[in-house]
Amino acid sequence: MSKLIFTVLWLIALFVVFPANHLYAQPTAEAVSINGSAAYRQRIAMPPDAVLTVRVEDVSQADKPAAVLAEVHEPFGPRQVPIPFSLQVPYTRIDPSHRYAIRATISVNGVLRFTTTRHYAVLTRDAPSHIDLLLDAVQPASKTPAPVSKNALVALPATFVGVTPCADCSGIEQTLTLRADGLYRLRRIYQGKPDGTFTELGRWSTDASSKRLTLLSGSELSLLEVIDSDTLRQLDRLGQPITSPANQDLRRTALVDPITESLHWHGEFSYMADAATFTDCASGLRWPVATLGDYLAMERNYLQVRSAPAAPLLINFDGRLEVLPAMEGPPIEQIVVDRFDGSQPGATCSSLEQDKNSNAASLTDTYWKLIELEGDKVALAATQQREVRITLASEGSRASGFSGCNQFMGAYVKDGNNLKFTQMAGTMMACEAPLMELESQVLKMLSVTTSYRIDNGQLIFLAGDKVLARFKAVYLR
């Protein structure tokens, strides 16, 4: 009996000193571990200074910069592929409703040699934690480019990649996918910049000679020269060659990076006779809308606020392109709505509300055109292709715009009327002296801005009590 009493007392003491959950629970991990390897099919040895870069990114939305959750750089040294990697993603940065993907590149002395062209999902939606990545070769620049013909871009879809100069980062990784129907997606990663990934959708076209490629997305316009079927070269804003020893080329990859991920779309929705269609404002292309995902929320909103049966309604949503069975005939590509964001009654792609009270213009999600800088009026120069402008996105606290010669992107911090711009980065085109001087003034102005106010329809940036710049709200047609 005494032995039994001793045993009971010992167990009680044990549970007092070490609670049951301490005895049996393992230490809680603070991060998710993602590991795997990166390889390519080609029988090519990399030099010791080759570097494998692997990133985990939030790819949930296109209009919001893709946050880099984790990044690792693996020098090759004496090794060859497959190169192992391991990343730690903090649990606090993972949203179960978001989509995440892993991307990888292999560079030698800053020149991109291999890149992932497939979508590798991670972290959510039952995605694996171990992934073996297969990278595809980037076509090298031809020493004797083939003459450009009308068929230079006939082998579509196609993906072109390259690392181009950056004004204040080590380089901009660009991935451009062109489809035969005119749709393009351009993904830019500003190396070393937090939240430095941006994605753009729009329509591409070539001139009569097929020697110049134009990318148009809303007010954003980029020009490239078609060197041959495997090489595109960046041009300046006036369509002239860029004089620089730095790389300006994007080269075709062996495999296509398809436009299948969930992106942010903005366009016209219409519904008639049990059939819904969506017309994208950026590209002008139209697709049927699948009755999947968040489609019913979109349809209910349309039926409540449409101006007339079958009338178009401007909507915003996150969604993806997918080939699905049609009501009749073979499967066709359709838009799948992942998350409906809302609508803008009375507005369409071709005409936003022109009678909107400009005094009600919001700091965020508004196209602000620069009209005055340091007390001087700002007018569009004869050689200037686009006006200086800025847009502050409400989602993600991101700023983007055009500074006179180059596009810029970054973040902003707002506290009441206090305003500060951070993490600014931009492309690195060369322009004529007056435009470069204007750009320098604009970027300097943004760097010293401390507050703002909106007065009589104008956005005013200030440094203390000093007025730095004035902008006017623009409603695009």
CSV table of C-alpha atoms in Angstrom, one decimal:
chain,number,residue,atom,x,y,z
A,1,MET,CA,0.0,0.0,0.0
A,2,SER,CA,2.8,2.4,0.9
A,3,LYS,CA,4.4,1.7,-2.5
A,4,LEU,CA,1.1,2.6,-4.2
A,5,ILE,CA,0.8,5.8,-2.2
A,6,PHE,CA,4.4,6.7,-3.1
A,7,THR,CA,3.7,6.1,-6.8
A,8,VAL,CA,0.6,8.3,-6.8
A,9,LEU,CA,2.4,11.1,-4.9
A,10,TRP,CA,5.3,10.9,-7.4
A,11,LEU,CA,2.9,11.2,-10.4
A,12,ILE,CA,1.1,14.2,-8.8
A,13,ALA,CA,4.5,15.9,-8.3
A,14,LEU,CA,5.5,15.2,-11.9
A,15,PHE,CA,2.4,16.8,-13.3
A,16,VAL,CA,2.8,19.8,-11.1
A,17,VAL,CA,6.3,20.4,-12.2
A,18,PHE,CA,5.8,19.3,-15.8
A,19,PRO,CA,2.2,19.8,-17.0
A,20,ALA,CA,0.9,17.2,-19.4
A,21,ASN,CA,1.1,19.4,-22.5
A,22,HIS,CA,4.8,20.0,-21.7
A,23,LEU,CA,5.4,16.2,-21.5
A,24,TYR,CA,3.8,15.4,-24.8
A,25,ALA,CA,3.9,18.5,-27.0
A,26,GLN,CA,6.8,19.2,-29.3
A,27,PRO,CA,8.2,22.8,-29.5
A,28,THR,CA,6.0,24.9,-31.9
A,29,ALA,CA,7.8,25.7,-35.1
A,30,GLU,CA,7.8,29.4,-36.0
A,31,ALA,CA,8.3,28.8,-39.7
A,32,VAL,CA,7.5,26.5,-42.5
A,33,SER,CA,10.4,24.8,-44.2
A,34,ILE,CA,10.4,24.5,-48.0
A,35,ASN,CA,13.2,22.5,-49.5
A,36,GLY,CA,14.1,20.8,-52.7
A,37,SER,CA,16.6,21.1,-55.6
A,38,ALA,CA,17.0,23.0,-58.8
A,39,ALA,CA,18.2,21.5,-62.1
A,40,TYR,CA,18.0,21.8,-65.9
A,41,ARG,CA,18.1,19.2,-68.7
A,42,GLN,CA,20.9,20.6,-70.7
A,43,ARG,CA,24.3,19.0,-70.4
A,44,ILE,CA,26.0,22.3,-69.5
A,45,ALA,CA,28.4,22.9,-66.7
A,46,MET,CA,28.2,26.1,-64.8
A,47,PRO,CA,31.3,28.1,-63.7
A,48,PRO,CA,32.0,28.4,-59.9
A,49,ASP,CA,30.6,31.9,-59.8
A,50,ALA,CA,27.2,30.9,-61.0
A,51,VAL,CA,24.5,31.6,-58.4
A,52,LEU,CA,21.1,29.9,-57.9
A,53,THR,CA,18.5,32.3,-56.5
A,54,VAL,CA,15.2,30.9,-55.1
A,55,ARG,CA,12.3,33.0,-53.9
A,56,VAL,CA,8.9,32.3,-52.3
A,57,GLU,CA,6.4,34.9,-53.5
A,58,ASP,CA,2.8,35.9,-52.8
A,59,VAL,CA,1.2,35.7,-56.3
A,60,SER,CA,-2.4,36.3,-55.3
A,61,GLN,CA,-2.8,39.6,-57.1
A,62,ALA,CA,-1.4,41.3,-60.1
A,63,ASP,CA,-2.0,44.9,-59.2
A,64,LYS,CA,-0.4,44.4,-55.8
A,65,PRO,CA,3.4,43.8,-55.6
A,66,ALA,CA,4.3,40.2,-55.0
A,67,ALA,CA,5.8,40.1,-51.5
A,68,VAL,CA,8.9,38.0,-51.3
A,69,LEU,CA,8.4,35.9,-48.2
A,70,ALA,CA,11.8,34.2,-48.3
A,71,GLU,CA,14.9,34.3,-50.5
A,72,VAL,CA,18.1,32.3,-50.7
A,73,HIS,CA,21.2,32.6,-52.8
A,74,GLU,CA,23.3,29.4,-53.4
A,75,PRO,CA,26.7,29.9,-55.1
A,76,PHE,CA,27.6,26.9,-57.3
A,77,GLY,CA,31.3,26.7,-56.3
A,78,PRO,CA,32.5,23.3,-57.3
A,79,ARG,CA,29.0,21.9,-57.5
A,80,GLN,CA,26.8,21.2,-60.5
A,81,VAL,CA,23.0,20.6,-60.7
A,82,PRO,CA,21.0,19.5,-59.0
A,83,ILE,CA,21.7,22.2,-56.4
A,84,PRO,CA,19.8,21.7,-53.1
A,85,PHE,CA,18.0,24.7,-51.4
A,86,SER,CA,16.1,25.3,-48.2
A,87,LEU,CA,13.9,28.3,-47.2
A,88,GLN,CA,12.2,29.2,-44.0
A,89,VAL,CA,8.9,31.1,-44.3
A,90,PRO,CA,7.5,32.6,-41.0
A,91,TYR,CA,4.0,31.4,-40.2
A,92,THR,CA,3.1,35.0,-39.5
A,93,ARG,CA,3.5,35.9,-43.1
A,94,ILE,CA,1.3,33.2,-44.5
A,95,ASP,CA,-2.4,33.9,-45.3
A,96,PRO,CA,-4.4,30.7,-46.0
A,97,SER,CA,-6.6,32.5,-48.5
A,98,HIS,CA,-3.6,33.6,-50.6
A,99,ARG,CA,-1.6,31.8,-53.4
A,100,TYR,CA,2.2,31.4,-53.1
A,101,ALA,CA,4.7,30.2,-55.7
A,102,ILE,CA,8.4,29.5,-55.8
A,103,ARG,CA,10.7,30.9,-58.5
A,104,ALA,CA,14.3,30.2,-59.3
A,105,THR,CA,17.0,31.6,-61.6
A,106,ILE,CA,20.6,30.8,-62.3
A,107,SER,CA,22.9,33.8,-63.2
A,108,VAL,CA,26.5,34.1,-64.1
A,109,ASN,CA,28.1,37.6,-63.5
A,110,GLY,CA,24.6,39.1,-63.5
A,111,VAL,CA,23.6,37.5,-66.8
A,112,LEU,CA,20.5,35.3,-66.6
A,113,ARG,CA,21.2,31.8,-67.9
A,114,PHE,CA,18.3,29.7,-66.6
A,115,THR,CA,14.9,30.4,-65.1
A,116,THR,CA,11.7,28.6,-64.0
A,117,THR,CA,8.9,28.9,-66.6
A,118,ARG,CA,6.4,26.6,-64.8
A,119,HIS,CA,4.2,27.5,-61.8
A,120,TYR,CA,5.3,25.8,-58.6
A,121,ALA,CA,2.7,26.3,-55.9
A,122,VAL,CA,3.8,26.2,-52.2
A,123,LEU,CA,2.5,26.8,-48.7
A,124,THR,CA,-1.3,26.8,-49.2
A,125,ARG,CA,-4.0,24.7,-50.9
A,126,ASP,CA,-2.3,21.4,-50.0
A,127,ALA,CA,0.9,22.4,-51.9
A,128,PRO,CA,4.0,20.2,-51.2
A,129,SER,CA,6.8,21.4,-49.0
A,130,HIS,CA,9.5,19.6,-51.1
A,131,ILE,CA,9.8,20.7,-54.7
A,132,ASP,CA,12.3,19.7,-57.3
A,133,LEU,CA,12.5,22.7,-59.7
A,134,LEU,CA,13.2,22.3,-63.4
A,135,LEU,CA,14.7,25.4,-65.0
A,136,ASP,CA,14.8,26.3,-68.7
A,137,ALA,CA,17.6,27.9,-70.6
A,138,VAL,CA,17.5,31.5,-71.7
A,139,GLN,CA,18.5,31.8,-75.3
A,140,PRO,CA,21.9,33.4,-75.7
A,141,ALA,CA,22.4,36.5,-77.8
A,142,SER,CA,23.1,35.6,-81.3
A,143,LYS,CA,26.5,36.8,-82.7
A,144,THR,CA,24.9,37.1,-86.1
A,145,PRO,CA,21.2,37.9,-85.6
A,146,ALA,CA,19.0,36.6,-88.3
A,147,PRO,CA,17.3,39.3,-90.4
A,148,VAL,CA,13.9,40.3,-89.0
A,149,SER,CA,11.0,39.1,-91.1
A,150,LYS,CA,7.2,39.3,-90.8
A,151,ASN,CA,7.4,35.9,-89.1
A,152,ALA,CA,9.7,37.0,-86.3
A,153,LEU,CA,7.0,36.7,-83.7
A,154,VAL,CA,4.9,34.0,-85.4
A,155,ALA,CA,5.9,31.2,-83.0
A,156,LEU,CA,3.6,32.2,-80.2
A,157,PRO,CA,2.9,32.0,-77.3
A,158,ALA,CA,6.5,32.8,-76.2
A,159,THR,CA,8.3,33.9,-73.1
A,160,PHE,CA,11.3,36.3,-73.1
A,161,VAL,CA,13.4,36.9,-70.0
A,162,GLY,CA,16.4,39.0,-69.1
A,163,VAL,CA,18.0,41.1,-66.3
A,164,THR,CA,18.1,44.8,-67.2
A,165,PRO,CA,19.7,47.8,-65.4
A,166,CYS,CA,18.1,49.3,-62.3
A,167,ALA,CA,18.7,52.8,-61.1
A,168,ASP,CA,19.0,51.8,-57.4
A,169,CYS,CA,19.1,48.0,-57.3
A,170,SER,CA,21.3,45.3,-58.7
A,171,GLY,CA,19.0,44.6,-61.6
A,172,ILE,CA,15.5,44.1,-62.8
A,173,GLU,CA,14.5,40.5,-63.7
A,174,GLN,CA,11.9,40.7,-66.5
A,175,THR,CA,9.7,37.9,-67.7
A,176,LEU,CA,7.5,38.8,-70.7
A,177,THR,CA,4.9,36.3,-72.1
A,178,LEU,CA,3.3,37.1,-75.5
A,179,ARG,CA,0.2,35.3,-76.7
A,180,ALA,CA,-1.0,35.1,-80.3
A,181,ASP,CA,-4.3,36.9,-79.4
A,182,GLY,CA,-2.4,40.1,-78.3
A,183,LEU,CA,-2.4,39.5,-74.6
A,184,TYR,CA,0.8,40.0,-72.7
A,185,ARG,CA,2.0,39.6,-69.1
A,186,LEU,CA,5.1,41.4,-67.9
A,187,ARG,CA,6.6,40.4,-64.5
A,188,ARG,CA,9.3,42.7,-63.1
A,189,ILE,CA,11.4,41.7,-60.0
A,190,TYR,CA,13.6,44.5,-58.6
A,191,GLN,CA,16.5,42.5,-57.1
A,192,GLY,CA,17.1,43.1,-53.4
A,193,LYS,CA,14.0,45.2,-53.0
A,194,PRO,CA,11.4,44.1,-50.4
A,195,ASP,CA,8.0,43.6,-52.1
A,196,GLY,CA,9.9,44.3,-55.4
A,197,THR,CA,7.8,42.2,-57.7
A,198,PHE,CA,5.2,43.8,-60.1
A,199,THR,CA,3.0,42.2,-62.7
A,200,GLU,CA,1.4,44.0,-65.7
A,201,LEU,CA,-1.3,42.8,-68.1
A,202,GLY,CA,-2.0,44.5,-71.4
A,203,ARG,CA,-2.1,44.3,-75.2
A,204,TRP,CA,0.9,44.0,-77.5
A,205,SER,CA,1.3,45.0,-81.1
A,206,THR,CA,4.0,45.5,-83.7
A,207,ASP,CA,4.5,48.2,-86.3
A,208,ALA,CA,4.1,47.7,-90.1
A,209,SER,CA,7.7,46.5,-90.4
A,210,SER,CA,7.3,44.1,-87.4
A,211,LYS,CA,10.6,45.6,-86.1
A,212,ARG,CA,9.1,47.4,-83.1
A,213,LEU,CA,7.0,45.8,-80.3
A,214,THR,CA,4.6,48.0,-78.3
A,215,LEU,CA,3.3,47.0,-74.9
A,216,LEU,CA,0.3,49.0,-73.8
A,217,SER,CA,-1.4,48.6,-70.4
A,218,GLY,CA,-3.7,51.6,-69.5
A,219,SER,CA,-1.3,54.5,-69.4
A,220,GLU,CA,1.8,52.3,-69.3
A,221,LEU,CA,3.7,52.0,-72.6
A,222,SER,CA,6.9,50.2,-73.3
A,223,LEU,CA,8.8,49.8,-76.6
A,224,LEU,CA,11.1,47.0,-77.7
A,225,GLU,CA,13.0,46.3,-80.9
A,226,VAL,CA,12.5,42.8,-82.4
A,227,ILE,CA,16.1,41.8,-83.1
A,228,ASP,CA,15.1,38.3,-84.3
A,229,SER,CA,12.7,35.6,-83.3
A,230,ASP,CA,14.6,34.9,-80.1
A,231,THR,CA,15.6,38.4,-79.0
A,232,LEU,CA,13.8,41.6,-77.9
A,233,ARG,CA,15.7,44.7,-77.0
A,234,GLN,CA,14.5,47.6,-74.9
A,235,LEU,CA,14.1,51.0,-76.5
A,236,ASP,CA,13.8,54.4,-74.8
A,237,ARG,CA,10.5,56.2,-74.5
A,238,LEU,CA,10.9,57.7,-78.0
A,239,GLY,CA,11.6,54.4,-79.6
A,240,GLN,CA,15.3,55.0,-80.0
A,241,PRO,CA,18.1,52.5,-79.1
A,242,ILE,CA,19.5,52.9,-75.6
A,243,THR,CA,23.2,53.7,-75.6
A,244,SER,CA,24.6,51.7,-72.7
A,245,PRO,CA,27.0,48.7,-72.3
A,246,ALA,CA,24.5,47.1,-69.9
A,247,ASN,CA,22.2,44.4,-71.1
A,248,GLN,CA,18.9,45.6,-72.6
A,249,ASP,CA,17.9,42.2,-74.1
A,250,LEU,CA,15.1,39.8,-73.3
A,251,ARG,CA,15.7,36.3,-74.8
A,252,ARG,CA,13.2,33.6,-75.6
A,253,THR,CA,13.0,30.7,-73.2
A,254,ALA,CA,12.8,27.0,-74.4
A,255,LEU,CA,9.3,26.7,-72.7
A,256,VAL,CA,6.5,29.2,-72.3
A,257,ASP,CA,5.6,30.7,-68.9
A,258,PRO,CA,1.8,30.5,-69.5
A,259,ILE,CA,-0.6,33.2,-68.2
A,260,THR,CA,-2.5,30.9,-65.9
A,261,GLU,CA,-1.9,32.3,-62.4
A,262,SER,CA,-4.5,34.3,-60.5
A,263,LEU,CA,-4.2,37.9,-61.5
A,264,HIS,CA,-6.1,41.1,-60.9
A,265,TRP,CA,-8.5,42.1,-63.7
A,266,HIS,CA,-10.4,45.3,-64.4
A,267,GLY,CA,-13.0,45.5,-67.1
A,268,GLU,CA,-16.6,45.2,-68.3
A,269,PHE,CA,-18.9,42.4,-67.3
A,270,SER,CA,-22.2,41.8,-69.1
A,271,TYR,CA,-24.8,39.1,-68.7
A,272,MET,CA,-27.6,38.1,-71.1
A,273,ALA,CA,-29.5,34.9,-71.8
A,274,ASP,CA,-27.7,32.9,-69.1
A,275,ALA,CA,-24.3,33.7,-70.6
A,276,ALA,CA,-21.7,36.1,-69.0
A,277,THR,CA,-18.7,37.7,-70.8
A,278,PHE,CA,-15.8,39.8,-69.5
A,279,THR,CA,-13.9,42.4,-71.6
A,280,ASP,CA,-10.5,43.4,-70.2
A,281,CYS,CA,-9.8,47.1,-70.2
A,282,ALA,CA,-6.0,46.7,-70.4
A,283,SER,CA,-6.0,44.5,-73.5
A,284,GLY,CA,-9.5,44.9,-75.0
A,285,LEU,CA,-9.9,41.1,-75.2
A,286,ARG,CA,-13.1,39.3,-74.3
A,287,TRP,CA,-13.7,35.9,-72.6
A,288,PRO,CA,-16.7,34.0,-71.4
A,289,VAL,CA,-17.0,33.8,-67.6
A,290,ALA,CA,-17.1,30.4,-66.0
A,291,THR,CA,-19.8,29.8,-63.3
A,292,LEU,CA,-17.1,28.8,-60.8
A,293,GLY,CA,-15.5,30.3,-57.7
A,294,ASP,CA,-16.9,33.6,-56.8
A,295,TYR,CA,-19.0,34.0,-59.9
A,296,LEU,CA,-22.4,34.1,-58.2
A,297,ALA,CA,-21.3,37.1,-56.1
A,298,MET,CA,-20.4,38.9,-59.4
A,299,GLU,CA,-23.6,38.0,-61.1
A,300,ARG,CA,-25.7,39.1,-58.1
A,301,ASN,CA,-24.0,42.4,-58.0
A,302,TYR,CA,-24.5,42.9,-61.7
A,303,LEU,CA,-28.2,42.2,-61.5
A,304,GLN,CA,-28.6,44.7,-58.7
A,305,VAL,CA,-26.7,47.7,-60.1
A,306,ARG,CA,-26.7,47.3,-63.9
A,307,SER,CA,-28.2,50.3,-65.8
A,308,ALA,CA,-30.1,48.1,-68.2
A,309,PRO,CA,-30.4,44.4,-69.2
A,310,ALA,CA,-27.1,43.3,-70.9
A,311,ALA,CA,-25.5,46.7,-70.2
A,312,PRO,CA,-21.8,46.5,-69.4
A,313,LEU,CA,-20.6,47.1,-65.8
A,314,LEU,CA,-17.1,48.0,-64.8
A,315,ILE,CA,-15.8,45.4,-62.3
A,316,ASN,CA,-12.7,44.4,-60.4
A,317,PHE,CA,-11.8,40.8,-59.4
A,318,ASP,CA,-9.0,38.3,-58.9
A,319,GLY,CA,-9.2,35.5,-61.4
A,320,ARG,CA,-7.4,33.3,-63.9
A,321,LEU,CA,-7.7,32.0,-67.5
A,322,GLU,CA,-8.5,28.3,-67.8
A,323,VAL,CA,-9.6,26.0,-70.6
A,324,LEU,CA,-12.9,24.5,-69.5
A,325,PRO,CA,-15.8,22.6,-71.2
A,326,ALA,CA,-18.2,24.9,-73.1
A,327,MET,CA,-22.0,24.7,-73.1
A,328,GLU,CA,-21.7,23.7,-76.7
A,329,GLY,CA,-18.7,22.5,-78.8
A,330,PRO,CA,-15.1,21.8,-77.7
A,331,PRO,CA,-13.5,23.2,-74.5
A,332,ILE,CA,-12.6,26.9,-74.6
A,333,GLU,CA,-10.6,29.4,-72.6
A,334,GLN,CA,-12.7,31.1,-69.9
A,335,ILE,CA,-12.2,33.5,-67.0
A,336,VAL,CA,-12.5,31.9,-63.5
A,337,VAL,CA,-13.4,34.4,-60.8
A,338,ASP,CA,-11.4,33.7,-57.6
A,339,ARG,CA,-12.5,36.7,-55.6
A,340,PHE,CA,-15.0,39.4,-56.7
A,341,ASP,CA,-13.8,42.9,-55.5
A,342,GLY,CA,-16.7,45.1,-56.5
A,343,SER,CA,-18.1,47.2,-59.3
A,344,GLN,CA,-18.2,50.8,-60.5
A,345,PRO,CA,-21.8,51.5,-61.7
A,346,GLY,CA,-22.1,54.0,-64.5
A,347,ALA,CA,-18.5,53.5,-65.7
A,348,THR,CA,-17.0,51.5,-68.6
A,349,CYS,CA,-13.6,50.9,-70.0
A,350,SER,CA,-14.0,53.7,-72.6
A,351,SER,CA,-15.7,56.3,-70.3
A,352,LEU,CA,-15.2,56.8,-66.6
A,353,GLU,CA,-17.3,59.4,-64.8
A,354,GLN,CA,-16.3,62.7,-66.2
A,355,ASP,CA,-18.7,64.7,-64.1
A,356,LYS,CA,-17.2,63.4,-60.9
A,357,ASN,CA,-16.5,66.1,-58.4
A,358,SER,CA,-12.7,66.6,-58.6
A,359,ASN,CA,-12.7,67.8,-55.0
A,360,ALA,CA,-13.7,64.3,-53.9
A,361,ALA,CA,-10.7,62.8,-55.5
A,362,SER,CA,-9.0,60.4,-53.2
A,363,LEU,CA,-5.3,60.3,-52.4
A,364,THR,CA,-5.2,56.6,-53.2
A,365,ASP,CA,-6.3,54.8,-56.4
A,366,THR,CA,-6.3,58.1,-58.4
A,367,TYR,CA,-4.2,59.0,-61.4
A,368,TRP,CA,-2.4,62.2,-60.4
A,369,LYS,CA,-0.8,64.3,-63.2
A,370,LEU,CA,2.0,66.6,-62.2
A,371,ILE,CA,1.2,70.3,-63.1
A,372,GLU,CA,3.6,72.3,-60.9
A,373,LEU,CA,7.1,71.5,-59.5
A,374,GLU,CA,9.0,73.8,-57.2
A,375,GLY,CA,6.6,76.7,-58.2
A,376,ASP,CA,7.1,76.2,-61.9
A,377,LYS,CA,4.4,75.0,-64.3
A,378,VAL,CA,5.1,71.6,-65.8
A,379,ALA,CA,4.1,71.1,-69.5
A,380,LEU,CA,4.6,68.1,-71.7
A,381,ALA,CA,7.9,68.6,-73.7
A,382,ALA,CA,7.9,68.1,-77.5
A,383,THR,CA,10.1,65.0,-77.1
A,384,GLN,CA,8.3,63.7,-74.0
A,385,GLN,CA,6.0,60.8,-74.7
A,386,ARG,CA,4.1,60.7,-71.4
A,387,GLU,CA,3.2,63.0,-68.6
A,388,VAL,CA,4.8,62.9,-65.1
A,389,ARG,CA,2.3,61.2,-62.9
A,390,ILE,CA,1.9,59.1,-59.7
A,391,THR,CA,-0.7,56.7,-58.3
A,392,LEU,CA,-0.8,55.5,-54.7
A,393,ALA,CA,-2.5,52.1,-54.4
A,394,SER,CA,-4.7,51.6,-51.4
A,395,GLU,CA,-3.9,47.9,-51.3
A,396,GLY,CA,-0.3,47.2,-50.2
A,397,SER,CA,0.6,50.9,-49.7
A,398,ARG,CA,2.5,50.9,-53.1
A,399,ALA,CA,3.3,53.9,-55.2
A,400,SER,CA,4.0,53.9,-58.9
A,401,GLY,CA,4.3,56.4,-61.7
A,402,PHE,CA,6.4,58.0,-64.5
A,403,SER,CA,9.1,60.5,-63.5
A,404,GLY,CA,9.8,62.0,-67.0
A,405,CYS,CA,12.1,59.4,-68.5
A,406,ASN,CA,11.6,56.2,-66.4
A,407,GLN,CA,8.9,54.3,-64.5
A,408,PHE,CA,9.3,54.2,-60.8
A,409,MET,CA,7.8,52.0,-58.1
A,410,GLY,CA,8.0,52.0,-54.3
A,411,ALA,CA,6.1,52.2,-51.1
A,412,TYR,CA,4.5,54.9,-49.0
A,413,VAL,CA,3.7,55.4,-45.4
A,414,LYS,CA,0.7,57.6,-44.5
A,415,ASP,CA,-0.2,58.7,-41.0
A,416,GLY,CA,-3.0,61.3,-41.1
A,417,ASN,CA,-1.7,63.9,-43.5
A,418,ASN,CA,1.9,62.9,-43.0
A,419,LEU,CA,3.3,61.1,-46.1
A,420,LYS,CA,6.6,59.5,-46.8
A,421,PHE,CA,7.9,57.5,-49.8
A,422,THR,CA,10.3,54.6,-49.2
A,423,GLN,CA,11.9,51.7,-51.1
A,424,MET,CA,11.8,53.6,-54.4
A,425,ALA,CA,13.2,51.9,-57.5
A,426,GLY,CA,13.0,52.6,-61.2
A,427,THR,CA,13.9,51.5,-64.7
A,428,MET,CA,17.2,52.9,-66.1
A,429,MET,CA,16.4,54.4,-69.5
A,430,ALA,CA,18.5,57.2,-70.9
A,431,CYS,CA,16.7,60.3,-72.2
A,432,GLU,CA,17.6,63.8,-73.5
A,433,ALA,CA,19.1,66.2,-70.9
A,434,PRO,CA,15.9,68.2,-70.1
A,435,LEU,CA,13.9,65.0,-69.4
A,436,MET,CA,16.7,63.6,-67.2
A,437,GLU,CA,16.9,66.9,-65.3
A,438,LEU,CA,13.1,66.8,-64.8
A,439,GLU,CA,13.3,63.2,-63.6
A,440,SER,CA,16.0,64.1,-61.1
A,441,GLN,CA,13.8,66.9,-59.7
A,442,VAL,CA,10.8,64.7,-59.4
A,443,LEU,CA,12.6,61.9,-57.6
A,444,LYS,CA,14.3,64.4,-55.3
A,445,MET,CA,10.8,65.9,-54.5
A,446,LEU,CA,9.4,62.5,-53.6
A,447,SER,CA,12.4,61.8,-51.3
A,448,VAL,CA,11.8,64.9,-49.2
A,449,THR,CA,8.0,64.9,-49.1
A,450,THR,CA,6.7,64.9,-45.5
A,451,SER,CA,3.0,65.6,-45.9
A,452,TYR,CA,0.1,66.2,-48.3
A,453,ARG,CA,-3.2,67.9,-48.7
A,454,ILE,CA,-6.0,67.9,-51.3
A,455,ASP,CA,-7.3,71.4,-52.1
A,456,ASN,CA,-9.6,72.4,-54.9
A,457,GLY,CA,-9.1,69.1,-56.7
A,458,GLN,CA,-5.3,69.3,-56.5
A,459,LEU,CA,-3.0,67.0,-54.6
A,460,ILE,CA,-0.2,69.0,-53.0
A,461,PHE,CA,3.0,67.5,-51.7
A,462,LEU,CA,4.8,69.4,-48.9
A,463,ALA,CA,8.1,69.4,-47.0
A,464,GLY,CA,7.1,71.1,-43.7
A,465,ASP,CA,5.2,74.2,-44.8
A,466,LYS,CA,6.9,74.4,-48.2
A,467,VAL,CA,4.9,73.4,-51.3
A,468,LEU,CA,7.0,71.0,-53.4
A,469,ALA,CA,4.6,69.9,-56.1
A,470,ARG,CA,1.0,70.1,-57.3
A,471,PHE,CA,-0.9,67.3,-59.1
A,472,LYS,CA,-4.3,67.2,-60.9
A,473,ALA,CA,-6.7,64.2,-60.8
A,474,VAL,CA,-7.1,62.7,-64.3
A,475,TYR,CA,-10.0,60.5,-65.3
A,476,LEU,CA,-8.9,58.4,-68.2
A,477,ARG,CA,-11.0,57.7,-71.3
